[in-house]
Coordinates of C-alpha atoms in Angstrom, one line a residue:
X531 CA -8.2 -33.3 15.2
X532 CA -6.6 -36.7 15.1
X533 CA -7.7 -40.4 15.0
X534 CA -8.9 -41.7 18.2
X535 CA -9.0 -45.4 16.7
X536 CA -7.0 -47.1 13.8
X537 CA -8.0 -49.9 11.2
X538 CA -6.4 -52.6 13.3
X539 CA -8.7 -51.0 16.4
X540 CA -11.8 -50.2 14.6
X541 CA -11.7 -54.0 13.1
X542 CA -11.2 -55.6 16.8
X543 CA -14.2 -53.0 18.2
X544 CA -16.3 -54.5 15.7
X545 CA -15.7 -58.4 16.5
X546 CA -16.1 -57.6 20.2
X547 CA -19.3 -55.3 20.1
X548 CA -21.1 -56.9 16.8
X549 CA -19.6 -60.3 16.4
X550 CA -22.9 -61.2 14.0
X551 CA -21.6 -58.8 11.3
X552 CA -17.8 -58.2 11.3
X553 CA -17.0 -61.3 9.4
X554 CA -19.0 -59.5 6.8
X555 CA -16.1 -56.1 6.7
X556 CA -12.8 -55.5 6.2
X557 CA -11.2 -51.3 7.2
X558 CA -9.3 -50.8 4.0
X559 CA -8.3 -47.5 5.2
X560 CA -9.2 -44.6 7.9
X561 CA -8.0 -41.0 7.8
X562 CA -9.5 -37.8 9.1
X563 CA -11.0 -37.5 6.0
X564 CA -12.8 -40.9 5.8
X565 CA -13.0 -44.3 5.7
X566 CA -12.8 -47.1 3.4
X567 CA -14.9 -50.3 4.3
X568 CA -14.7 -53.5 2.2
X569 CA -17.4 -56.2 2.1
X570 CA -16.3 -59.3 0.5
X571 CA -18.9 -60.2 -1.3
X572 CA -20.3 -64.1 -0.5
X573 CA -23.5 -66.0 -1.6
X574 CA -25.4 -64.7 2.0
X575 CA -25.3 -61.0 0.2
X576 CA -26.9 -62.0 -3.0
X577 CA -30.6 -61.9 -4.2
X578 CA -32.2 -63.9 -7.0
X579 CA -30.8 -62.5 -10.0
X580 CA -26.7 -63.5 -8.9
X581 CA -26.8 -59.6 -7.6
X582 CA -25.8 -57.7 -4.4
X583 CA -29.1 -57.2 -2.1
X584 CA -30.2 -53.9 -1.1
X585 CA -30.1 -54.9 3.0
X586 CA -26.3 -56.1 1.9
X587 CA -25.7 -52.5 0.6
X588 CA -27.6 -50.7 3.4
X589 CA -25.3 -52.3 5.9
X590 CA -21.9 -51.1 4.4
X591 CA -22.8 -48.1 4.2
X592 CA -24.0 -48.0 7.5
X593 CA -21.2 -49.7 9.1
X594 CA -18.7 -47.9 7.0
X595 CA -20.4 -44.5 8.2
X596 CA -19.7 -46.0 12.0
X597 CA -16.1 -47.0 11.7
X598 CA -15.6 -43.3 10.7
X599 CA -17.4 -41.8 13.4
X600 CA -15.8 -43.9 15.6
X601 CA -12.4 -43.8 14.0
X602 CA -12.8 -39.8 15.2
X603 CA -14.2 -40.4 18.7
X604 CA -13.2 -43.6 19.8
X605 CA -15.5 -46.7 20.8
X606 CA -18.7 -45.4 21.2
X607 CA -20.7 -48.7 20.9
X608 CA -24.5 -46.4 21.6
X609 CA -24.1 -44.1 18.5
X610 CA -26.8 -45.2 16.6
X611 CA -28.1 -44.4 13.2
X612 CA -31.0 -41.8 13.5
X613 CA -31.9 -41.5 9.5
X614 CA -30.7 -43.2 6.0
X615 CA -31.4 -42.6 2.3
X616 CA -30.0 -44.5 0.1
X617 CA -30.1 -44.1 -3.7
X618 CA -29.3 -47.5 -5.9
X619 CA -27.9 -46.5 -9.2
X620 CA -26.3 -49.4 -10.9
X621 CA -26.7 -53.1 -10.7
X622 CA -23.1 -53.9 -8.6
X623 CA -20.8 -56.2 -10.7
X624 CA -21.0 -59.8 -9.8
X625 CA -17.7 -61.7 -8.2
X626 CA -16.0 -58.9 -7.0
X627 CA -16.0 -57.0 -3.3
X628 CA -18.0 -54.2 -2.4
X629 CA -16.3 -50.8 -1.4
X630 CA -17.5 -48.1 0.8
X631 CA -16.2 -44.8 1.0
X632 CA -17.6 -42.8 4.0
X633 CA -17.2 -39.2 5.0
X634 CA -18.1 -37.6 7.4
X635 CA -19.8 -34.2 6.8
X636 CA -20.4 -32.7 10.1
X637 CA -19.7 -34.4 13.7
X638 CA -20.8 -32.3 16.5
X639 CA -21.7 -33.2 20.2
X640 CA -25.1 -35.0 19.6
X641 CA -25.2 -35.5 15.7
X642 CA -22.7 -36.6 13.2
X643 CA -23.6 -36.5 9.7
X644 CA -22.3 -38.4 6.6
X645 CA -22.2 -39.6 3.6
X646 CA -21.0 -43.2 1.7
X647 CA -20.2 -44.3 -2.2
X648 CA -20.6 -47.6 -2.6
X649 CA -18.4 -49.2 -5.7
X650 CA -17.9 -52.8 -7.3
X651 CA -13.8 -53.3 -6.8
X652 CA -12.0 -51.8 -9.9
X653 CA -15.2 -49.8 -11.4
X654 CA -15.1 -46.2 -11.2
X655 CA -18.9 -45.3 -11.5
X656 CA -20.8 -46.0 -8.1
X657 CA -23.5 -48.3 -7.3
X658 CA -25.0 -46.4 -4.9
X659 CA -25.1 -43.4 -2.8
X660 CA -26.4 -42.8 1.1
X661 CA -26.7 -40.1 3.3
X662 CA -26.7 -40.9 7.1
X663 CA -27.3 -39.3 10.6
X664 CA -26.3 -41.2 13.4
X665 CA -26.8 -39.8 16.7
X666 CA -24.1 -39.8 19.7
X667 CA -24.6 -40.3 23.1
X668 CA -23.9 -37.7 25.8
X669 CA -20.6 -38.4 27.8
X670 CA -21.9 -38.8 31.2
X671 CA -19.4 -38.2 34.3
X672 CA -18.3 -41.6 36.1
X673 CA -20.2 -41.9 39.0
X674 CA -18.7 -44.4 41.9

């Protein structure tokens, strides 16, 4: 299998298709074996307490786990995430990026299934772990 969509591609998909968010990420680095997503961290992603928010989390990982779906099928913009869990283990370290490193576990026609490590930049233990189903949409003939 090989990549159907680069870093440079994956990045301009998500401008075009989710404009809200894509300020938000940066594609590190894609290979068939994953990808890794960046989230520069800014004041919009932190709760009281100076920390990284759970919904800021929950969305790199869930992007991240996207880009690398896509990144193996090509733009796909109806995939759509069927089921998260998501396990916070470590308050993330303030002042530094967030990094997301997805793999996928199993893509077939209808289901691909994954999992992401979140990690503050430049500390090895991870903040939080999630496990992710997204489901595909069938490829449908052209019809004219």
């Amino acid at each position: 299998m090989t990549l159907k969509m680069d870093a440079n591609a994956l990045m301009a998909f998500l401008r075009a298709e989710f404009g809200q968010v894509a300020q938000d990420f940066v594609v590190d680095r894609v290979a068939l074996e994953g990808l890794c997503l960046r989230m520069p961290v800014a004041e919009r992603h932190l709760r009281p307490g100076g920390t990284v928010s759970g919904p800021s989390m929950f969305a790199l990982a869930d992007v991240a786990l996207y880009l690398a779906i896509l990144s193996r099928l090509g733009p796909v913009a109806l995939a759509v995430t069927t089921n998260c869990a998501i396990d916070f283990m470590r308050k993330p370290a303030a002042g530094v990026d967030l990094l997301a490193e997805a793999r996928i576990l199993k893509l077939g026609r209808s289901l691909a299934v994954g999992d992401v490590m979140l990690f503050s930049q430049g500390i090895p233990d991870p903040v939080a772990r999630a496990s992710l189903t997204y489901a595909i949409p069938p490829v449908r003939p052209a019809t004219y």
